[in-house]
Amino acid sequence: MGKTAKKRGRKKDKREKDRHGKGQGPKKSRHNTSAPMTELEDAGQTAIATHGSSTPVAPTSVVDFWFDPISPWAWLTSRWLLDVQEVRPVKLVWHLLSMSVMGDGADTSEDFRAQLDAGWAPARVALAVAEQFGQEQLGAFYTALGTRIHMRDEGYSRQVLEAALADVGLPPELADLGYTGDNDDALRQSHRDATQLVGFESGPPLIQIDGAAFFGPVLSPPPRGEEAGQIFDAIARLDAFSGFHELTRARPEEPILE
């Protein structure tokens, strides 16, 4: 090979080295070959999902729910939330909110006053279950009692309270606590906590999603399955917007119980 050809070869090699960097070989692609990660917004929360994954990995939303056992509207909302818990990363926390506390001393009709007076016992017993046996048993007792009150139309007498306690393996004598006001300060405080969160005196249902509280939602009939999750997503997203304050329309006169 002549001197001219050798010089041309050396220049070509030098150009290749200058382009790729000495001893580094060709440049690697800037694109990561591992599965990319995407931030998703789900129910006002940031979730991380891998492309190709069918289920995003989302942080758990804490949903506090205040209910009165005798309220059919709270019952319907609670059934929706139980379905939400199956299809979304939600931790449901039960609390008592009492229409009897709310109506204590109010000027009402005789029929409604009788209902409020009878409503003390279910709320007191539910609070006792929460204090003595915890959240899981409170949720189970509420389902048992609500089924008897709202689905079977059995009312909420002492016998119904005892039967609901027995349904979930709790001592029937807890029903005794429904007929004494010894722990009413705690019930009033639970009610006060709820109404202070929303800023006005409110009956059930009342929920708080990750620290933001509001009255409702009133759902009749409640959505089920994945639709329950989609409704939760929409409510949580709306609730997360600081400028949102109110959305309402007339409810049906009677709840649609299933």
Short mmCIF file of C-alpha atoms in Angstrom, two decimals:
data_model
loop_
_atom_site.label_atom_id
_atom_site.label_comp_id
_atom_site.label_asym_id
_atom_site.label_seq_id
_atom_site.Cartn_x
_atom_site.Cartn_y
_atom_site.Cartn_z
CA MET A 1 0.00 0.00 0.00
CA GLY A 2 1.36 3.48 -0.92
CA LYS A 3 2.00 6.26 1.55
CA THR A 4 -0.99 8.25 0.25
CA ALA A 5 -3.39 5.33 0.80
CA LYS A 6 -2.04 4.77 4.33
CA LYS A 7 -2.59 8.42 5.23
CA ARG A 8 -6.17 8.27 3.93
CA GLY A 9 -6.81 5.15 6.06
CA ARG A 10 -5.42 6.80 9.19
CA LYS A 11 -7.60 9.89 8.63
CA LYS A 12 -10.71 7.70 8.23
CA ASP A 13 -9.93 5.84 11.48
CA LYS A 14 -9.41 9.16 13.27
CA ARG A 15 -12.76 10.46 12.05
CA GLU A 16 -14.51 7.34 13.37
CA LYS A 17 -12.84 7.76 16.78
CA ASP A 18 -13.72 11.44 16.94
CA ARG A 19 -17.36 10.65 16.15
CA HIS A 20 -17.79 7.84 18.72
CA GLY A 21 -15.22 8.83 21.38
CA LYS A 22 -11.91 7.12 21.95
CA GLY A 23 -12.23 3.48 22.91
CA GLN A 24 -16.02 3.80 23.53
CA GLY A 25 -17.39 2.26 20.38
CA PRO A 26 -20.65 3.47 18.79
CA LYS A 27 -22.90 5.65 20.99
CA LYS A 28 -25.69 3.82 22.82
CA SER A 29 -29.28 4.86 22.28
CA ARG A 30 -30.55 7.46 24.77
CA HIS A 31 -33.80 5.49 25.05
CA ASN A 32 -33.97 3.15 28.00
CA THR A 33 -34.64 -0.38 26.84
CA SER A 34 -36.35 -1.30 30.12
CA ALA A 35 -40.11 -0.88 30.44
CA PRO A 36 -40.85 2.89 30.70
CA MET A 37 -42.75 4.24 33.68
CA THR A 38 -45.64 6.67 33.39
CA GLU A 39 -47.25 8.82 36.08
CA LEU A 40 -50.99 8.40 36.02
CA GLU A 41 -53.59 10.45 37.84
CA ASP A 42 -56.20 8.20 39.44
CA ALA A 43 -58.84 9.58 41.82
CA GLY A 44 -56.74 12.63 42.57
CA GLN A 45 -53.70 10.46 43.40
CA THR A 46 -50.45 9.93 41.50
CA ALA A 47 -50.00 6.35 40.39
CA ILE A 48 -47.01 4.68 38.74
CA ALA A 49 -47.69 2.10 36.04
CA THR A 50 -45.48 0.12 33.71
CA HIS A 51 -46.47 0.26 30.05
CA GLY A 52 -48.20 -2.96 29.18
CA SER A 53 -49.41 -3.50 32.74
CA SER A 54 -53.18 -3.80 33.04
CA THR A 55 -53.37 -2.50 36.63
CA PRO A 56 -51.71 0.75 37.76
CA VAL A 57 -49.97 0.69 41.10
CA ALA A 58 -51.65 3.48 43.09
CA PRO A 59 -51.30 4.68 46.66
CA THR A 60 -54.18 3.84 48.97
CA SER A 61 -56.84 6.51 49.44
CA VAL A 62 -58.24 6.76 52.97
CA VAL A 63 -62.01 7.22 52.87
CA ASP A 64 -63.67 8.15 56.15
CA PHE A 65 -67.40 7.48 56.13
CA TRP A 66 -69.88 8.78 58.70
CA PHE A 67 -73.19 6.96 58.91
CA ASP A 68 -76.30 6.63 61.00
CA PRO A 69 -77.48 2.98 61.03
CA ILE A 70 -81.11 4.04 60.51
CA SER A 71 -80.45 6.25 57.46
CA PRO A 72 -81.36 4.55 54.15
CA TRP A 73 -79.31 7.11 52.21
CA ALA A 74 -76.19 6.34 54.24
CA TRP A 75 -76.89 2.63 53.72
CA LEU A 76 -76.89 3.05 49.93
CA THR A 77 -73.68 5.10 49.98
CA SER A 78 -72.01 2.51 52.21
CA ARG A 79 -72.85 -0.30 49.77
CA TRP A 80 -71.27 1.74 46.96
CA LEU A 81 -68.11 2.30 49.03
CA LEU A 82 -67.79 -1.41 49.77
CA ASP A 83 -67.81 -2.06 46.02
CA VAL A 84 -65.28 0.74 45.51
CA GLN A 85 -63.02 -0.97 48.02
CA GLU A 86 -63.02 -4.07 45.79
CA VAL A 87 -61.94 -2.26 42.60
CA ARG A 88 -59.80 0.64 43.86
CA PRO A 89 -56.95 0.95 46.40
CA VAL A 90 -59.20 2.36 49.11
CA LYS A 91 -59.12 1.96 52.88
CA LEU A 92 -62.60 2.52 54.32
CA VAL A 93 -62.86 3.87 57.89
CA TRP A 94 -66.26 3.84 59.62
CA HIS A 95 -67.55 6.61 61.92
CA LEU A 96 -70.88 7.42 63.58
CA LEU A 97 -73.01 10.43 62.68
CA SER A 98 -76.35 10.54 64.47
CA MET A 99 -79.61 12.07 63.31
CA SER A 100 -80.78 11.71 66.91
CA VAL A 101 -77.94 13.97 68.03
CA MET A 102 -78.70 16.35 65.18
CA GLY A 103 -82.39 16.54 66.06
CA ASP A 104 -81.97 16.62 69.82
CA GLY A 105 -84.17 19.43 71.10
CA ALA A 106 -85.38 20.39 67.62
CA ASP A 107 -89.03 21.17 66.92
CA THR A 108 -90.25 18.24 64.82
CA SER A 109 -93.41 16.29 64.12
CA GLU A 110 -94.42 13.60 66.59
CA ASP A 111 -93.72 10.83 64.09
CA PHE A 112 -90.23 12.11 63.31
CA ARG A 113 -89.52 12.68 67.00
CA ALA A 114 -90.43 9.04 67.69
CA GLN A 115 -88.05 7.95 64.93
CA LEU A 116 -85.22 10.08 66.32
CA ASP A 117 -85.81 8.82 69.85
CA ALA A 118 -85.66 5.20 68.65
CA GLY A 119 -82.55 5.99 66.60
CA TRP A 120 -80.34 6.52 69.66
CA ALA A 121 -80.04 2.80 70.40
CA PRO A 122 -78.60 1.62 67.02
CA ALA A 123 -76.04 4.45 67.01
CA ARG A 124 -75.01 3.80 70.62
CA VAL A 125 -74.58 0.07 70.01
CA ALA A 126 -72.59 0.69 66.82
CA LEU A 127 -70.30 3.05 68.71
CA ALA A 128 -69.81 0.43 71.44
CA VAL A 129 -68.89 -2.16 68.81
CA ALA A 130 -66.31 0.26 67.35
CA GLU A 131 -64.77 1.02 70.74
CA GLN A 132 -64.67 -2.55 72.01
CA PHE A 133 -64.07 -4.60 68.86
CA GLY A 134 -62.64 -2.27 66.22
CA GLN A 135 -63.24 -1.23 62.64
CA GLU A 136 -63.65 -4.63 61.02
CA GLN A 137 -66.37 -5.70 63.41
CA LEU A 138 -68.09 -2.32 63.16
CA GLY A 139 -68.31 -2.71 59.39
CA ALA A 140 -69.65 -6.25 59.75
CA PHE A 141 -72.20 -5.21 62.37
CA TYR A 142 -73.38 -2.29 60.23
CA THR A 143 -73.93 -4.65 57.29
CA ALA A 144 -75.86 -7.11 59.47
CA LEU A 145 -77.97 -4.43 61.13
CA GLY A 146 -78.52 -2.46 57.92
CA THR A 147 -79.65 -5.57 56.10
CA ARG A 148 -82.30 -6.16 58.78
CA ILE A 149 -83.38 -2.50 58.91
CA HIS A 150 -83.29 -1.51 55.24
CA MET A 151 -83.57 -4.73 53.25
CA ARG A 152 -85.89 -6.76 55.48
CA ASP A 153 -87.81 -3.86 57.00
CA GLU A 154 -87.50 -5.31 60.51
CA GLY A 155 -87.15 -1.96 62.24
CA TYR A 156 -84.54 -1.33 64.92
CA SER A 157 -85.96 -2.67 68.14
CA ARG A 158 -83.86 -4.26 70.86
CA GLN A 159 -84.60 -7.69 69.36
CA VAL A 160 -83.25 -6.58 65.98
CA LEU A 161 -80.10 -5.18 67.59
CA GLU A 162 -79.51 -8.45 69.46
CA ALA A 163 -80.07 -10.48 66.30
CA ALA A 164 -77.64 -8.34 64.27
CA LEU A 165 -75.00 -8.68 66.97
CA ALA A 166 -75.47 -12.45 66.97
CA ASP A 167 -75.22 -12.49 63.15
CA VAL A 168 -71.58 -11.40 63.37
CA GLY A 169 -70.62 -13.29 66.51
CA LEU A 170 -70.79 -10.36 68.92
CA PRO A 171 -72.30 -10.66 72.41
CA PRO A 172 -76.04 -9.83 72.28
CA GLU A 173 -75.82 -8.12 75.67
CA LEU A 174 -74.10 -5.21 73.90
CA ALA A 175 -77.66 -4.19 73.03
CA ASP A 176 -78.00 -3.05 76.64
CA LEU A 177 -75.72 -0.11 75.82
CA GLY A 178 -78.30 1.18 73.36
CA TYR A 179 -80.59 2.17 76.19
CA THR A 180 -78.24 4.17 78.35
CA GLY A 181 -76.75 7.56 77.60
CA ASP A 182 -73.53 6.92 79.50
CA ASN A 183 -71.40 7.21 76.33
CA ASP A 184 -73.40 9.87 74.51
CA ASP A 185 -70.58 12.40 74.83
CA ALA A 186 -68.46 10.22 72.52
CA LEU A 187 -71.35 9.90 70.06
CA ARG A 188 -71.88 13.66 70.07
CA GLN A 189 -68.16 14.19 69.52
CA SER A 190 -68.12 11.86 66.52
CA HIS A 191 -71.08 13.78 65.08
CA ARG A 192 -69.38 17.11 65.83
CA ASP A 193 -66.15 15.98 64.14
CA ALA A 194 -68.08 15.23 60.96
CA THR A 195 -70.03 18.46 60.81
CA GLN A 196 -66.93 20.55 61.54
CA LEU A 197 -65.21 18.97 58.56
CA VAL A 198 -67.92 20.04 56.12
CA GLY A 199 -68.53 23.37 57.84
CA PHE A 200 -72.25 23.00 58.54
CA GLU A 201 -74.72 20.82 60.43
CA SER A 202 -75.22 17.80 58.20
CA GLY A 203 -77.03 14.53 58.30
CA PRO A 204 -75.67 11.34 56.73
CA PRO A 205 -74.08 10.31 54.46
CA LEU A 206 -70.84 12.21 54.84
CA ILE A 207 -67.45 11.14 53.50
CA GLN A 208 -63.88 12.39 53.55
CA ILE A 209 -61.43 11.37 50.82
CA ASP A 210 -57.78 11.91 51.74
CA GLY A 211 -58.66 14.80 54.04
CA ALA A 212 -61.32 16.55 51.92
CA ALA A 213 -64.86 16.14 53.33
CA PHE A 214 -68.33 16.69 51.91
CA PHE A 215 -71.95 15.68 52.37
CA GLY A 216 -72.97 12.79 50.14
CA PRO A 217 -72.83 11.37 47.64
CA VAL A 218 -76.48 10.40 47.57
CA LEU A 219 -76.75 7.42 45.20
CA SER A 220 -80.03 5.65 44.55
CA PRO A 221 -79.53 2.96 43.43
CA PRO A 222 -75.77 2.73 44.05
CA PRO A 223 -73.41 1.78 41.19
CA ARG A 224 -71.77 -1.62 41.36
CA GLY A 225 -68.49 -3.20 40.32
CA GLU A 226 -66.20 -1.22 38.05
CA GLU A 227 -68.84 1.47 37.60
CA ALA A 228 -68.63 2.08 41.37
CA GLY A 229 -64.90 2.67 40.95
CA GLN A 230 -65.43 5.03 38.03
CA ILE A 231 -67.92 7.11 40.03
CA PHE A 232 -65.42 7.25 42.90
CA ASP A 233 -62.68 8.40 40.51
CA ALA A 234 -64.90 11.21 39.24
CA ILE A 235 -65.96 12.35 42.72
CA ALA A 236 -62.40 12.24 44.06
CA ARG A 237 -61.07 14.22 41.11
CA LEU A 238 -63.78 16.86 41.50
CA ASP A 239 -63.24 16.98 45.25
CA ALA A 240 -59.50 17.50 44.76
CA PHE A 241 -60.11 20.76 42.87
CA SER A 242 -59.85 23.56 45.44
CA GLY A 243 -62.35 25.76 43.59
CA PHE A 244 -65.18 23.21 43.74
CA HIS A 245 -67.83 23.92 46.40
CA GLU A 246 -71.28 22.62 45.54
CA LEU A 247 -73.25 20.46 43.13
CA THR A 248 -76.78 19.40 44.00
CA ARG A 249 -80.21 18.45 42.68
CA ALA A 250 -83.42 17.10 44.16
CA ARG A 251 -83.23 13.51 45.37
CA PRO A 252 -86.05 10.97 44.92
CA GLU A 253 -88.57 10.91 47.74
CA GLU A 254 -87.81 7.27 48.53
CA PRO A 255 -84.46 5.51 48.26
CA ILE A 256 -84.18 2.66 45.77
CA LEU A 257 -83.13 -0.25 47.98
CA GLU A 258 -81.92 -3.41 46.30
#
